[in-house]
XYZ file of N, CA and C in Angstrom:
435
model
N -9.223 -9.891 47.647
C -9.271 -11.198 47.016
C -8.057 -11.992 47.481
N -8.282 -13.239 47.765
C -7.185 -14.075 48.244
C -6.260 -14.446 47.094
N -5.005 -14.718 47.439
C -4.049 -15.117 46.407
C -4.453 -16.445 45.777
N -5.164 -17.275 46.551
C -5.653 -18.541 45.999
C -6.616 -18.271 44.846
N -7.533 -17.311 45.030
C -8.479 -16.968 43.973
C -7.764 -16.361 42.769
N -6.795 -15.536 43.025
C -6.035 -14.942 41.922
C -5.324 -16.032 41.138
N -4.692 -16.959 41.848
C -3.998 -18.064 41.178
C -4.967 -18.939 40.384
N -6.103 -19.258 40.973
C -7.101 -20.074 40.270
C -7.630 -19.350 39.042
N -7.888 -18.042 39.190
C -8.368 -17.246 38.064
C -7.310 -17.219 36.962
N -6.062 -16.990 37.335
C -4.978 -16.921 36.343
C -4.846 -18.246 35.591
N -4.864 -19.347 36.320
C -4.743 -20.657 35.685
C -5.937 -20.946 34.778
N -7.127 -20.649 35.258
C -8.339 -20.897 34.469
C -8.382 -20.006 33.232
N -8.008 -18.743 33.392
C -8.041 -17.808 32.270
C -7.024 -18.224 31.209
N -5.812 -18.556 31.626
C -4.779 -18.980 30.677
C -5.197 -20.266 29.958
N -5.772 -21.199 30.682
C -6.230 -22.445 30.069
C -7.345 -22.175 29.058
N -8.231 -21.259 29.382
C -9.310 -20.883 28.467
C -8.746 -20.270 27.192
N -7.790 -19.360 27.317
C -7.150 -18.736 26.151
C -6.516 -19.805 25.267
N -5.791 -20.725 25.883
C -5.152 -21.800 25.112
C -6.195 -22.693 24.445
N -7.268 -23.030 25.178
C -8.283 -23.934 24.630
C -9.010 -23.313 23.440
N -9.102 -22.000 23.413
C -9.738 -21.321 22.279
C -8.854 -21.325 21.034
N -7.560 -21.509 21.242
C -6.648 -21.456 20.099
C -6.154 -20.050 19.818
N -6.210 -19.176 20.812
C -5.798 -17.783 20.601
C -4.298 -17.615 20.444
N -3.533 -18.662 20.695
C -2.085 -18.557 20.560
C -1.614 -18.841 19.143
N -2.514 -19.284 18.276
C -2.154 -19.512 16.880
C -2.165 -18.176 16.146
N -1.021 -17.736 15.626
C -0.961 -16.385 15.044
C -1.677 -16.239 13.712
N -1.869 -17.323 12.963
C -2.436 -17.222 11.617
C -3.781 -17.920 11.472
N -4.460 -18.131 12.598
C -5.760 -18.790 12.553
C -6.573 -18.297 13.742
N -7.826 -17.976 13.472
C -8.698 -17.540 14.556
C -9.224 -18.758 15.315
N -9.776 -18.553 16.502
C -10.354 -19.676 17.243
C -11.471 -20.394 16.478
N -12.100 -19.694 15.536
C -13.164 -20.334 14.752
C -12.623 -20.982 13.485
N -11.302 -20.918 13.281
C -10.680 -21.596 12.161
C -10.475 -20.765 10.912
N -10.738 -19.479 10.963
C -10.510 -18.622 9.795
C -9.004 -18.456 9.584
N -8.545 -18.511 8.333
C -7.105 -18.422 8.049
C -6.587 -16.984 8.072
N -6.594 -16.398 9.261
C -6.112 -15.028 9.461
C -5.868 -14.823 10.943
N -5.219 -13.732 11.281
C -4.990 -13.446 12.695
C -6.289 -12.996 13.358
N -6.303 -13.088 14.667
C -7.464 -12.634 15.429
C -7.685 -11.139 15.192
N -6.607 -10.359 15.141
C -6.734 -8.917 14.906
C -7.336 -8.642 13.532
N -6.900 -9.387 12.516
C -7.470 -9.203 11.181
C -8.968 -9.517 11.182
N -9.343 -10.598 11.843
C -10.755 -10.979 11.900
C -11.588 -9.897 12.577
N -11.088 -9.361 13.678
C -11.832 -8.317 14.379
C -11.910 -7.042 13.538
N -10.826 -6.696 12.873
C -10.837 -5.505 12.023
C -11.859 -5.651 10.906
N -11.880 -6.800 10.266
C -12.835 -7.026 9.176
C -14.275 -6.923 9.666
N -14.555 -7.518 10.818
C -15.935 -7.474 11.292
C -16.339 -6.068 11.717
N -15.407 -5.295 12.227
C -15.702 -3.901 12.565
C -15.957 -3.094 11.298
N -15.136 -3.309 10.280
C -15.274 -2.546 9.033
C -16.526 -2.932 8.245
N -17.170 -4.035 8.591
C -18.455 -4.379 7.966
C -19.486 -3.290 8.221
N -19.331 -2.582 9.327
C -20.303 -1.554 9.709
C -20.133 -0.268 8.903
N -19.017 -0.128 8.205
C -18.799 1.060 7.392
C -17.369 1.556 7.484
N -17.073 2.540 6.655
C -15.724 3.098 6.566
C -15.312 3.756 7.881
N -14.015 3.628 8.179
C -13.458 4.220 9.400
C -12.078 4.783 9.120
N -11.711 5.786 9.896
C -10.325 6.238 9.895
C -9.486 5.177 10.599
N -8.243 5.074 10.205
C -7.352 4.074 10.783
C -7.238 4.232 12.294
N -7.152 5.455 12.766
C -7.039 5.706 14.206
C -8.259 5.224 14.973
N -9.434 5.393 14.389
C -10.667 4.935 15.038
C -10.688 3.410 15.107
N -10.254 2.752 14.028
C -10.180 1.295 14.032
C -9.241 0.828 15.142
N -8.082 1.457 15.235
C -7.129 1.102 16.279
C -7.709 1.280 17.666
N -8.456 2.368 17.841
C -9.089 2.623 19.129
C -10.109 1.542 19.473
N -10.912 1.152 18.493
C -11.918 0.112 18.729
C -11.277 -1.239 19.029
N -10.101 -1.477 18.461
C -9.385 -2.732 18.687
C -8.440 -2.663 19.888
N -8.325 -1.483 20.497
C -7.392 -1.274 21.609
C -5.953 -1.549 21.200
N -5.587 -1.079 20.004
C -4.236 -1.259 19.494
C -3.536 0.090 19.385
N -2.221 0.066 19.510
C -1.429 1.269 19.329
C -1.341 1.645 17.860
N -0.821 2.849 17.610
C -0.749 3.359 16.236
C 0.087 2.472 15.317
N 1.264 2.067 15.769
C 2.131 1.281 14.887
C 1.547 -0.104 14.624
N 0.932 -0.712 15.629
C 0.302 -2.022 15.440
C -0.883 -1.906 14.487
N -1.662 -0.840 14.648
C -2.803 -0.617 13.752
C -2.321 -0.378 12.333
N -1.239 0.346 12.186
C -0.692 0.613 10.851
C -0.239 -0.680 10.180
N 0.464 -1.530 10.921
C 0.902 -2.821 10.366
C -0.297 -3.703 10.013
N -1.295 -3.705 10.882
C -2.502 -4.479 10.635
C -3.193 -3.991 9.365
N -3.355 -2.687 9.241
C -4.012 -2.110 8.072
C -3.229 -2.395 6.802
N -1.911 -2.239 6.866
C -1.072 -2.554 5.696
C -1.280 -3.999 5.258
N -1.355 -4.913 6.210
C -1.568 -6.318 5.891
C -2.932 -6.572 5.266
N -3.955 -5.884 5.770
C -5.301 -6.032 5.204
C -5.358 -5.502 3.772
N -4.635 -4.416 3.526
C -4.564 -3.860 2.166
C -3.820 -4.837 1.256
N -2.693 -5.360 1.732
C -1.905 -6.313 0.936
C -2.702 -7.562 0.584
N -3.566 -7.998 1.486
C -4.377 -9.195 1.232
C -5.570 -8.885 0.318
N -5.760 -7.617 0.006
C -6.858 -7.225 -0.876
C -8.203 -7.144 -0.185
N -8.203 -7.060 1.136
C -9.440 -7.027 1.898
C -9.896 -5.610 2.233
N -8.966 -4.671 2.224
C -9.270 -3.291 2.613
C -8.624 -2.353 1.611
N -9.297 -1.229 1.379
C -8.692 -0.174 0.571
C -8.755 1.131 1.350
N -7.816 1.986 1.052
C -7.787 3.315 1.654
C -8.367 4.281 0.634
N -9.328 5.078 1.076
C -9.970 6.052 0.207
C -9.889 7.431 0.844
N -9.856 8.479 0.028
C -9.856 9.829 0.602
C -11.143 10.087 1.390
N -11.002 10.762 2.507
C -12.169 11.165 3.303
C -12.769 12.392 2.632
N -14.028 12.337 2.207
C -14.633 13.476 1.517
C -14.681 14.747 2.367
N -14.685 14.587 3.697
C -14.752 15.754 4.577
C -13.376 16.289 4.970
N -12.316 15.531 4.672
C -10.953 15.949 5.004
C -10.013 15.311 3.983
N -9.589 16.081 3.015
C -8.777 15.579 1.917
C -7.464 14.946 2.336
N -6.968 15.286 3.516
C -5.704 14.702 3.974
C -5.897 13.355 4.637
N -7.101 13.111 5.131
C -7.380 11.865 5.858
C -7.810 10.767 4.891
N -7.590 9.523 5.334
C -7.965 8.358 4.530
C -8.941 7.492 5.331
N -9.919 6.981 4.631
C -10.882 6.071 5.230
C -10.569 4.642 4.800
N -10.754 3.727 5.703
C -10.586 2.313 5.400
C -11.947 1.731 5.057
N -12.028 1.047 3.917
C -13.266 0.395 3.520
C -12.957 -1.033 3.076
N -13.926 -1.897 3.241
C -13.767 -3.270 2.796
C -13.922 -3.356 1.280
N -13.104 -4.176 0.675
C -13.282 -4.531 -0.728
C -14.327 -5.649 -0.780
N -14.684 -6.078 -1.962
C -15.608 -7.206 -2.074
C -15.000 -8.452 -1.423
N -13.713 -8.670 -1.670
C -13.037 -9.817 -1.048
C -13.028 -9.672 0.469
N -12.842 -8.450 0.963
C -12.870 -8.202 2.403
C -14.238 -8.445 2.998
N -15.274 -8.042 2.274
C -16.642 -8.300 2.738
C -16.912 -9.797 2.814
N -16.437 -10.519 1.818
C -16.612 -11.976 1.826
C -15.857 -12.617 2.983
N -14.634 -12.155 3.218
C -13.835 -12.689 4.325
C -14.498 -12.369 5.666
N -15.025 -11.152 5.804
C -15.698 -10.757 7.041
C -16.939 -11.615 7.277
N -17.705 -11.853 6.226
C -18.902 -12.683 6.359
C -18.532 -14.099 6.774
N -17.459 -14.621 6.221
C -16.993 -15.948 6.594
C -16.614 -15.990 8.072
N -15.939 -14.959 8.540
C -15.552 -14.895 9.953
C -16.795 -14.879 10.839
N -17.770 -14.061 10.474
C -18.992 -13.960 11.278
C -19.704 -15.311 11.345
N -19.799 -15.990 10.223
C -20.458 -17.298 10.206
C -19.684 -18.325 11.026
N -18.355 -18.364 10.839
C -17.532 -19.314 11.591
C -17.603 -19.035 13.093
N -17.546 -17.755 13.452
C -17.600 -17.379 14.867
C -18.922 -17.811 15.479
N -20.001 -17.574 14.773
C -21.318 -17.962 15.269
C -21.395 -19.469 15.490
N -20.885 -20.235 14.538
C -20.896 -21.697 14.670
C -20.053 -22.159 15.854
N -18.864 -21.554 15.997
C -17.969 -21.957 17.101
C -18.568 -21.619 18.457
N -19.152 -20.424 18.573
C -19.718 -20.020 19.864
C -20.974 -20.819 20.186
N -21.756 -21.144 19.180
C -22.916 -22.012 19.403
C -22.451 -23.365 19.924
N -21.389 -23.902 19.326
C -20.865 -25.190 19.780
C -20.403 -25.115 21.230
N -19.774 -24.008 21.608
C -19.359 -23.845 23.004
C -20.569 -23.833 23.928
N -21.570 -23.030 23.561
C -22.762 -22.950 24.403
C -23.510 -24.278 24.472
N -23.432 -25.054 23.400
C -24.092 -26.366 23.406
C -23.512 -27.293 24.475
N -22.284 -27.023 24.927
C -21.641 -27.849 25.947
C -21.846 -27.299 27.363
N -22.633 -26.259 27.449
C -22.924 -25.633 28.749
C -24.418 -25.753 29.006
N -24.752 -26.087 30.226
C -26.162 -26.204 30.609
C -26.877 -24.897 30.248
N -27.987 -24.980 29.525
C -28.715 -23.761 29.130
C -29.068 -22.853 30.303
N -29.265 -23.430 31.481
C -29.557 -22.615 32.659
C -28.358 -21.753 33.066
N -27.169 -22.072 32.554
C -25.956 -21.334 32.889
C -25.561 -20.309 31.814
N -26.264 -20.281 30.687
C -25.907 -19.369 29.594
C -25.880 -17.915 30.051
N -26.893 -17.471 30.759
C -26.948 -16.081 31.217
C -25.767 -15.777 32.150
N -25.396 -16.723 33.002
C -24.271 -16.517 33.916
C -22.965 -16.395 33.147
N -22.795 -17.210 32.102
C -21.579 -17.144 31.280
C -21.496 -15.784 30.585
N -22.599 -15.357 30.002
C -22.626 -14.061 29.308
C -22.352 -12.932 30.286
N -22.944 -12.995 31.465
C -22.712 -11.968 32.471
C -21.254 -11.952 32.917
N -20.655 -13.128 33.100
C -19.242 -13.189 33.498
C -18.355 -12.545 32.431
N -18.660 -12.792 31.169
C -17.878 -12.170 30.089
C -18.024 -10.649 30.106
N -19.234 -10.165 30.334
C -19.449 -8.710 30.429
C -18.658 -8.118 31.593
N -18.686 -8.802 32.728
C -17.949 -8.317 33.896
C -16.441 -8.281 33.621
N -15.924 -9.318 32.971
C -14.497 -9.342 32.637
C -14.140 -8.217 31.668
N -14.996 -7.969 30.690
C -14.758 -6.877 29.741
C -14.729 -5.530 30.474
N -15.700 -5.300 31.336
C -15.753 -4.047 32.087
C -14.520 -3.883 32.968
N -14.119 -4.950 33.636
C -12.936 -4.882 34.492
C -11.693 -4.595 33.662
N -11.610 -5.213 32.494
C -10.474 -4.991 31.609
C -10.429 -3.544 31.120
N -11.582 -3.003 30.755
C -11.637 -1.609 30.302
C -11.264 -0.660 31.429
N -11.725 -0.962 32.640
C -11.386 -0.118 33.789
C -9.889 -0.147 34.041
N -9.291 -1.321 33.883
C -7.867 -1.495 34.118
C -7.012 -0.761 33.070
N -7.557 -0.567 31.863
C -6.804 0.092 30.782
C -6.767 1.614 30.930
N -7.638 2.152 31.756
C -7.728 3.626 31.883
C -6.543 4.196 32.590
């Protein structure tokens, strides 16, 4: 790949990140009053209880970052730690009612924001945009190994 392409990709990617609002620490790109990590954790926990380590793995976060994130979710009243019935020493993270409500709000806001983005793109290009995102995700995962 030419350095010109790398430079163009870097500039375009950084501009995209900024345009989404990902640099705001206390607000998601869809406008939810929480960090992006909190929003992702809540939406993952909608699927059911998880061990903290598994949540961190799904979010690609280190142990200490996951611990701080989980502590914050507990403090906000969105998550509770419960004993794992299969392992008395382990704790499962589950959403509280307030956490479920917050997660649902995030899902709705995200859907509205992404629909608005797609509305500004020619429908004939939607599949290409989705494919490009999949390719970037795969490349990112390969790079993390």
